[in-house]
């Protein structure tokens, strides 16, 4: 935030302020608001609508889309969370694309993420069974590649509406998640026998040395 006081401005005068800034390391649209307030005791105000100026800048980076397939399941069932990374116009080479998607509270991974259609892209995936996040590190997209897709299986034991959007992300680098959105509706499963179990038995509880059991 930058603020200041202009002690004197002549009639029809103009003041320009230059503020160098550095773009973030992830993509998206960023807006800047500037507002000027007159001295109400010494100056009138002809047109207050001109007191605010808004400028926007678009930081170009690969854009992330995602969806749950299917987007309606019952508790203990599995849905596939599909991630598609779309390259920017011209499909240049992209390096070090990184992000962490923190799943909505209650959703967990069934298995580690896997490629669906890499199109020559490479990456390190993070997250395994029981984790509540999906991570991507050092994703590389070769020049000329427009998109790549990977997926992860997720599940939950709690019914409800689960929304996964831009607020779920952190550790962003060279990726635009500003419009990323997916949701899944989970209903209560009436089948109470879904929990798997395993038991072990031996045919001889007191074997002799070297005896097969």
PDB file of C-alpha atoms in Angstrom:
ATOM      1  CA  UNK A   1       0.000   0.000   0.000  1.00  0.00           C
ATOM      2  CA  UNK A   2       1.249   3.466  -0.933  1.00  0.00           C
ATOM      3  CA  UNK A   3      -0.237   6.695   0.430  1.00  0.00           C
ATOM      4  CA  UNK A   4       0.718  10.352   0.594  1.00  0.00           C
ATOM      5  CA  UNK A   5      -0.437  13.968   0.855  1.00  0.00           C
ATOM      6  CA  UNK A   6      -0.319  16.509  -1.983  1.00  0.00           C
ATOM      7  CA  UNK A   7       0.087  19.909  -0.288  1.00  0.00           C
ATOM      8  CA  UNK A   8      -0.685  21.965  -3.402  1.00  0.00           C
ATOM      9  CA  UNK A   9      -2.091  21.210  -6.867  1.00  0.00           C
ATOM     10  CA  UNK A  10      -2.624  24.123  -9.272  1.00  0.00           C
ATOM     11  CA  UNK A  11      -5.732  24.433 -11.407  1.00  0.00           C
ATOM     12  CA  UNK A  12      -5.704  21.894 -14.249  1.00  0.00           C
ATOM     13  CA  UNK A  13      -2.514  20.455 -12.763  1.00  0.00           C
ATOM     14  CA  UNK A  14      -1.418  16.841 -12.989  1.00  0.00           C
ATOM     15  CA  UNK A  15       0.813  14.737 -10.769  1.00  0.00           C
ATOM     16  CA  UNK A  16       2.193  11.388 -11.913  1.00  0.00           C
ATOM     17  CA  UNK A  17       3.584   8.815  -9.511  1.00  0.00           C
ATOM     18  CA  UNK A  18       5.599   5.853 -10.790  1.00  0.00           C
ATOM     19  CA  UNK A  19       5.730   2.764  -8.575  1.00  0.00           C
ATOM     20  CA  UNK A  20       7.884  -0.121  -9.868  1.00  0.00           C
ATOM     21  CA  UNK A  21       6.447  -3.519  -8.890  1.00  0.00           C
ATOM     22  CA  UNK A  22       7.421  -7.142  -9.482  1.00  0.00           C
ATOM     23  CA  UNK A  23       4.930  -9.675 -10.827  1.00  0.00           C
ATOM     24  CA  UNK A  24       4.203 -12.751  -8.675  1.00  0.00           C
ATOM     25  CA  UNK A  25       5.584 -16.188  -9.555  1.00  0.00           C
ATOM     26  CA  UNK A  26       2.151 -17.508 -10.529  1.00  0.00           C
ATOM     27  CA  UNK A  27      -0.422 -16.484 -13.130  1.00  0.00           C
ATOM     28  CA  UNK A  28      -3.770 -14.734 -12.928  1.00  0.00           C
ATOM     29  CA  UNK A  29      -5.468 -11.368 -13.197  1.00  0.00           C
ATOM     30  CA  UNK A  30      -4.424  -8.724 -10.673  1.00  0.00           C
ATOM     31  CA  UNK A  31      -6.200  -5.391 -10.112  1.00  0.00           C
ATOM     32  CA  UNK A  32      -4.838  -2.216  -8.560  1.00  0.00           C
ATOM     33  CA  UNK A  33      -7.054   0.457  -7.034  1.00  0.00           C
ATOM     34  CA  UNK A  34      -6.008   4.097  -6.632  1.00  0.00           C
ATOM     35  CA  UNK A  35      -8.150   6.663  -4.836  1.00  0.00           C
ATOM     36  CA  UNK A  36      -7.742  10.395  -4.209  1.00  0.00           C
ATOM     37  CA  UNK A  37      -9.674  12.315  -1.558  1.00  0.00           C
ATOM     38  CA  UNK A  38     -10.005  16.127  -1.543  1.00  0.00           C
ATOM     39  CA  UNK A  39      -9.595  18.332   1.466  1.00  0.00           C
ATOM     40  CA  UNK A  40     -13.294  18.809   2.215  1.00  0.00           C
ATOM     41  CA  UNK A  41     -12.640  21.926   4.295  1.00  0.00           C
ATOM     42  CA  UNK A  42     -10.744  23.891   1.629  1.00  0.00           C
ATOM     43  CA  UNK A  43     -11.809  22.342  -1.676  1.00  0.00           C
ATOM     44  CA  UNK A  44     -15.032  21.432  -3.400  1.00  0.00           C
ATOM     45  CA  UNK A  45     -15.636  18.264  -5.390  1.00  0.00           C
ATOM     46  CA  UNK A  46     -17.047  18.592  -8.907  1.00  0.00           C
ATOM     47  CA  UNK A  47     -17.124  14.916  -9.943  1.00  0.00           C
ATOM     48  CA  UNK A  48     -16.433  12.302  -7.230  1.00  0.00           C
ATOM     49  CA  UNK A  49     -16.735   9.480  -9.786  1.00  0.00           C
ATOM     50  CA  UNK A  50     -13.234  10.305 -11.081  1.00  0.00           C
ATOM     51  CA  UNK A  51     -11.632   9.848  -7.652  1.00  0.00           C
ATOM     52  CA  UNK A  52     -11.004   6.137  -8.189  1.00  0.00           C
ATOM     53  CA  UNK A  53      -8.894   4.533 -10.901  1.00  0.00           C
ATOM     54  CA  UNK A  54      -8.667   0.781 -11.467  1.00  0.00           C
ATOM     55  CA  UNK A  55      -6.050  -0.989 -13.566  1.00  0.00           C
ATOM     56  CA  UNK A  56      -5.635  -4.709 -14.188  1.00  0.00           C
ATOM     57  CA  UNK A  57      -2.769  -6.815 -15.447  1.00  0.00           C
ATOM     58  CA  UNK A  58      -2.840 -10.447 -16.589  1.00  0.00           C
ATOM     59  CA  UNK A  59       0.169 -12.552 -15.616  1.00  0.00           C
ATOM     60  CA  UNK A  60       0.473 -15.263 -18.253  1.00  0.00           C
ATOM     61  CA  UNK A  61       1.039 -18.829 -17.042  1.00  0.00           C
ATOM     62  CA  UNK A  62      -0.367 -22.281 -17.824  1.00  0.00           C
ATOM     63  CA  UNK A  63      -4.002 -22.506 -16.720  1.00  0.00           C
ATOM     64  CA  UNK A  64      -5.231 -25.316 -14.470  1.00  0.00           C
ATOM     65  CA  UNK A  65      -8.656 -26.895 -14.893  1.00  0.00           C
ATOM     66  CA  UNK A  66     -10.067 -29.730 -12.803  1.00  0.00           C
ATOM     67  CA  UNK A  67     -13.238 -31.747 -12.421  1.00  0.00           C
ATOM     68  CA  UNK A  68     -14.650 -34.613 -10.376  1.00  0.00           C
ATOM     69  CA  UNK A  69     -15.756 -37.604 -12.460  1.00  0.00           C
ATOM     70  CA  UNK A  70     -18.403 -38.547 -11.532  1.00  0.00           C
ATOM     71  CA  UNK A  71     -19.500 -35.459  -9.621  1.00  0.00           C
ATOM     72  CA  UNK A  72     -22.066 -37.402  -7.562  1.00  0.00           C
ATOM     73  CA  UNK A  73     -21.138 -40.423  -5.436  1.00  0.00           C
ATOM     74  CA  UNK A  74     -22.194 -42.150  -2.212  1.00  0.00           C
ATOM     75  CA  UNK A  75     -20.023 -42.374   0.880  1.00  0.00           C
ATOM     76  CA  UNK A  76     -17.131 -44.843   0.567  1.00  0.00           C
ATOM     77  CA  UNK A  77     -17.364 -44.730  -3.212  1.00  0.00           C
ATOM     78  CA  UNK A  78     -14.581 -43.310  -5.379  1.00  0.00           C
ATOM     79  CA  UNK A  79     -14.521 -40.318  -7.707  1.00  0.00           C
ATOM     80  CA  UNK A  80     -11.703 -39.293 -10.036  1.00  0.00           C
ATOM     81  CA  UNK A  81     -10.280 -35.794  -9.682  1.00  0.00           C
ATOM     82  CA  UNK A  82      -8.953 -34.908 -13.148  1.00  0.00           C
ATOM     83  CA  UNK A  83      -6.398 -32.102 -13.635  1.00  0.00           C
ATOM     84  CA  UNK A  84      -5.773 -30.522 -17.039  1.00  0.00           C
ATOM     85  CA  UNK A  85      -2.946 -28.024 -17.485  1.00  0.00           C
ATOM     86  CA  UNK A  86      -3.410 -25.836 -20.569  1.00  0.00           C
ATOM     87  CA  UNK A  87      -0.412 -24.067 -22.050  1.00  0.00           C
ATOM     88  CA  UNK A  88      -0.554 -20.383 -22.989  1.00  0.00           C
ATOM     89  CA  UNK A  89      -0.966 -19.096 -26.566  1.00  0.00           C
ATOM     90  CA  UNK A  90       1.823 -20.316 -28.815  1.00  0.00           C
ATOM     91  CA  UNK A  91       2.498 -23.379 -26.605  1.00  0.00           C
ATOM     92  CA  UNK A  92       6.013 -22.406 -25.476  1.00  0.00           C
ATOM     93  CA  UNK A  93       8.132 -24.654 -23.272  1.00  0.00           C
ATOM     94  CA  UNK A  94       7.125 -24.448 -19.607  1.00  0.00           C
ATOM     95  CA  UNK A  95       9.355 -25.290 -16.644  1.00  0.00           C
ATOM     96  CA  UNK A  96       8.986 -25.737 -12.897  1.00  0.00           C
ATOM     97  CA  UNK A  97       5.178 -25.706 -12.841  1.00  0.00           C
ATOM     98  CA  UNK A  98       4.420 -26.385  -9.182  1.00  0.00           C
ATOM     99  CA  UNK A  99       1.329 -26.410  -6.975  1.00  0.00           C
ATOM    100  CA  UNK A 100      -0.308 -28.133  -4.022  1.00  0.00           C
ATOM    101  CA  UNK A 101      -4.039 -28.788  -4.030  1.00  0.00           C
ATOM    102  CA  UNK A 102      -5.318 -29.213  -0.481  1.00  0.00           C
ATOM    103  CA  UNK A 103      -8.447 -31.321  -0.761  1.00  0.00           C
ATOM    104  CA  UNK A 104     -11.663 -30.158   0.919  1.00  0.00           C
ATOM    105  CA  UNK A 105     -11.896 -31.333   4.513  1.00  0.00           C
ATOM    106  CA  UNK A 106     -13.053 -34.956   4.528  1.00  0.00           C
ATOM    107  CA  UNK A 107     -11.737 -36.011   1.116  1.00  0.00           C
ATOM    108  CA  UNK A 108      -8.666 -38.258   0.973  1.00  0.00           C
ATOM    109  CA  UNK A 109      -6.576 -39.935  -1.695  1.00  0.00           C
ATOM    110  CA  UNK A 110      -7.170 -43.577  -2.564  1.00  0.00           C
ATOM    111  CA  UNK A 111      -3.906 -43.895  -4.517  1.00  0.00           C
ATOM    112  CA  UNK A 112      -1.051 -41.662  -5.741  1.00  0.00           C
ATOM    113  CA  UNK A 113      -1.739 -39.372  -8.729  1.00  0.00           C
ATOM    114  CA  UNK A 114      -1.024 -40.781 -12.199  1.00  0.00           C
ATOM    115  CA  UNK A 115      -0.713 -39.460 -15.725  1.00  0.00           C
ATOM    116  CA  UNK A 116      -3.731 -39.694 -17.967  1.00  0.00           C
ATOM    117  CA  UNK A 117      -2.238 -37.990 -21.026  1.00  0.00           C
ATOM    118  CA  UNK A 118       1.262 -36.635 -20.405  1.00  0.00           C
ATOM    119  CA  UNK A 119       1.895 -35.539 -24.010  1.00  0.00           C
ATOM    120  CA  UNK A 120       5.607 -35.639 -23.269  1.00  0.00           C
ATOM    121  CA  UNK A 121       5.329 -33.679 -20.025  1.00  0.00           C
ATOM    122  CA  UNK A 122       7.183 -34.819 -16.916  1.00  0.00           C
ATOM    123  CA  UNK A 123       6.540 -34.081 -13.254  1.00  0.00           C
ATOM    124  CA  UNK A 124       6.955 -35.298  -9.706  1.00  0.00           C
ATOM    125  CA  UNK A 125       3.617 -36.130  -8.081  1.00  0.00           C
ATOM    126  CA  UNK A 126       3.118 -35.938  -4.317  1.00  0.00           C
ATOM    127  CA  UNK A 127       0.457 -37.645  -2.222  1.00  0.00           C
ATOM    128  CA  UNK A 128      -0.457 -41.232  -1.469  1.00  0.00           C
ATOM    129  CA  UNK A 129      -3.320 -43.235   0.005  1.00  0.00           C
ATOM    130  CA  UNK A 130      -4.879 -41.444   2.982  1.00  0.00           C
ATOM    131  CA  UNK A 131      -3.338 -38.041   2.234  1.00  0.00           C
ATOM    132  CA  UNK A 132      -5.542 -34.963   1.996  1.00  0.00           C
ATOM    133  CA  UNK A 133      -3.514 -33.176  -0.682  1.00  0.00           C
ATOM    134  CA  UNK A 134      -2.244 -33.587  -4.227  1.00  0.00           C
ATOM    135  CA  UNK A 135       1.114 -32.058  -5.084  1.00  0.00           C
ATOM    136  CA  UNK A 136       2.926 -31.379  -8.346  1.00  0.00           C
ATOM    137  CA  UNK A 137       6.570 -30.358  -8.513  1.00  0.00           C
ATOM    138  CA  UNK A 138       8.851 -29.353 -11.394  1.00  0.00           C
ATOM    139  CA  UNK A 139       6.331 -30.090 -14.130  1.00  0.00           C
ATOM    140  CA  UNK A 140       7.904 -29.605 -17.546  1.00  0.00           C
ATOM    141  CA  UNK A 141       5.842 -29.111 -20.691  1.00  0.00           C
ATOM    142  CA  UNK A 142       7.790 -29.409 -23.966  1.00  0.00           C
ATOM    143  CA  UNK A 143       7.470 -26.694 -26.603  1.00  0.00           C
ATOM    144  CA  UNK A 144       4.528 -27.276 -28.911  1.00  0.00           C
ATOM    145  CA  UNK A 145       2.434 -29.146 -26.330  1.00  0.00           C
ATOM    146  CA  UNK A 146      -0.935 -27.521 -25.671  1.00  0.00           C
ATOM    147  CA  UNK A 147      -1.991 -29.493 -22.584  1.00  0.00           C
ATOM    148  CA  UNK A 148      -1.368 -32.442 -20.286  1.00  0.00           C
ATOM    149  CA  UNK A 149      -3.683 -34.340 -17.951  1.00  0.00           C
ATOM    150  CA  UNK A 150      -3.296 -36.358 -14.771  1.00  0.00           C
ATOM    151  CA  UNK A 151      -5.747 -37.716 -12.226  1.00  0.00           C
ATOM    152  CA  UNK A 152      -6.150 -38.988  -8.683  1.00  0.00           C
ATOM    153  CA  UNK A 153      -8.798 -41.168  -7.049  1.00  0.00           C
ATOM    154  CA  UNK A 154     -10.421 -39.688  -3.928  1.00  0.00           C
ATOM    155  CA  UNK A 155     -13.109 -40.798  -1.486  1.00  0.00           C
ATOM    156  CA  UNK A 156     -14.844 -39.837   1.747  1.00  0.00           C
ATOM    157  CA  UNK A 157     -16.915 -41.426   4.491  1.00  0.00           C
ATOM    158  CA  UNK A 158     -18.938 -38.252   5.084  1.00  0.00           C
ATOM    159  CA  UNK A 159     -21.896 -37.041   3.045  1.00  0.00           C
ATOM    160  CA  UNK A 160     -21.950 -33.440   1.854  1.00  0.00           C
ATOM    161  CA  UNK A 161     -21.035 -30.985  -0.873  1.00  0.00           C
ATOM    162  CA  UNK A 162     -17.277 -30.716  -1.456  1.00  0.00           C
ATOM    163  CA  UNK A 163     -15.968 -27.666  -3.316  1.00  0.00           C
ATOM    164  CA  UNK A 164     -12.397 -27.536  -4.549  1.00  0.00           C
ATOM    165  CA  UNK A 165     -11.441 -24.107  -5.911  1.00  0.00           C
ATOM    166  CA  UNK A 166      -8.665 -21.541  -6.022  1.00  0.00           C
ATOM    167  CA  UNK A 167      -8.647 -21.172  -2.216  1.00  0.00           C
ATOM    168  CA  UNK A 168      -7.454 -24.779  -1.864  1.00  0.00           C
ATOM    169  CA  UNK A 169      -4.078 -24.082  -3.485  1.00  0.00           C
ATOM    170  CA  UNK A 170      -0.677 -23.072  -2.182  1.00  0.00           C
ATOM    171  CA  UNK A 171       2.988 -23.462  -3.191  1.00  0.00           C
ATOM    172  CA  UNK A 172       2.181 -21.939  -6.591  1.00  0.00           C
ATOM    173  CA  UNK A 173       4.792 -21.431  -9.287  1.00  0.00           C
ATOM    174  CA  UNK A 174       4.200 -20.787 -13.005  1.00  0.00           C
ATOM    175  CA  UNK A 175       0.535 -21.816 -12.850  1.00  0.00           C
ATOM    176  CA  UNK A 176      -2.761 -19.929 -13.015  1.00  0.00           C
ATOM    177  CA  UNK A 177      -5.452 -21.297 -10.672  1.00  0.00           C
ATOM    178  CA  UNK A 178      -7.513 -18.107 -10.450  1.00  0.00           C
ATOM    179  CA  UNK A 179     -10.571 -19.725 -12.069  1.00  0.00           C
ATOM    180  CA  UNK A 180     -10.005 -23.349 -11.076  1.00  0.00           C
ATOM    181  CA  UNK A 181     -13.178 -24.944  -9.683  1.00  0.00           C
ATOM    182  CA  UNK A 182     -14.597 -28.424  -9.129  1.00  0.00           C
ATOM    183  CA  UNK A 183     -17.291 -29.848  -6.854  1.00  0.00           C
ATOM    184  CA  UNK A 184     -18.651 -33.246  -5.919  1.00  0.00           C
ATOM    185  CA  UNK A 185     -21.864 -34.174  -4.092  1.00  0.00           C
ATOM    186  CA  UNK A 186     -21.633 -37.115  -1.701  1.00  0.00           C
ATOM    187  CA  UNK A 187     -24.784 -38.808  -0.393  1.00  0.00           C
ATOM    188  CA  UNK A 188     -25.085 -41.262   2.479  1.00  0.00           C
ATOM    189  CA  UNK A 189     -24.558 -44.848   1.351  1.00  0.00           C
ATOM    190  CA  UNK A 190     -27.289 -47.132   2.764  1.00  0.00           C
ATOM    191  CA  UNK A 191     -25.051 -50.199   2.451  1.00  0.00           C
ATOM    192  CA  UNK A 192     -23.419 -50.579   5.868  1.00  0.00           C
ATOM    193  CA  UNK A 193     -21.321 -53.584   4.805  1.00  0.00           C
ATOM    194  CA  UNK A 194     -18.841 -51.586   2.735  1.00  0.00           C
ATOM    195  CA  UNK A 195     -15.980 -51.745   5.220  1.00  0.00           C
ATOM    196  CA  UNK A 196     -13.443 -54.392   4.150  1.00  0.00           C
ATOM    197  CA  UNK A 197     -11.765 -56.611   6.703  1.00  0.00           C
ATOM    198  CA  UNK A 198      -9.233 -59.441   6.810  1.00  0.00           C
ATOM    199  CA  UNK A 199      -8.631 -62.323   9.194  1.00  0.00           C
ATOM    200  CA  UNK A 200      -5.775 -64.797   9.364  1.00  0.00           C
ATOM    201  CA  UNK A 201      -5.735 -68.336  10.788  1.00  0.00           C
ATOM    202  CA  UNK A 202      -3.166 -71.122  10.988  1.00  0.00           C
ATOM    203  CA  UNK A 203      -3.940 -74.826  10.699  1.00  0.00           C
ATOM    204  CA  UNK A 204      -1.415 -75.723  13.409  1.00  0.00           C
ATOM    205  CA  UNK A 205      -1.074 -73.394  16.373  1.00  0.00           C
ATOM    206  CA  UNK A 206       1.952 -75.199  17.892  1.00  0.00           C
ATOM    207  CA  UNK A 207       4.102 -76.474  15.031  1.00  0.00           C
ATOM    208  CA  UNK A 208       7.365 -78.361  15.481  1.00  0.00           C
ATOM    209  CA  UNK A 209      10.666 -76.837  14.404  1.00  0.00           C
ATOM    210  CA  UNK A 210      10.826 -76.722  10.613  1.00  0.00           C
ATOM    211  CA  UNK A 211       7.242 -77.934  10.193  1.00  0.00           C
ATOM    212  CA  UNK A 212       5.165 -76.304   7.462  1.00  0.00           C
ATOM    213  CA  UNK A 213       2.009 -74.549   8.618  1.00  0.00           C
TER     214      UNK A 213
END
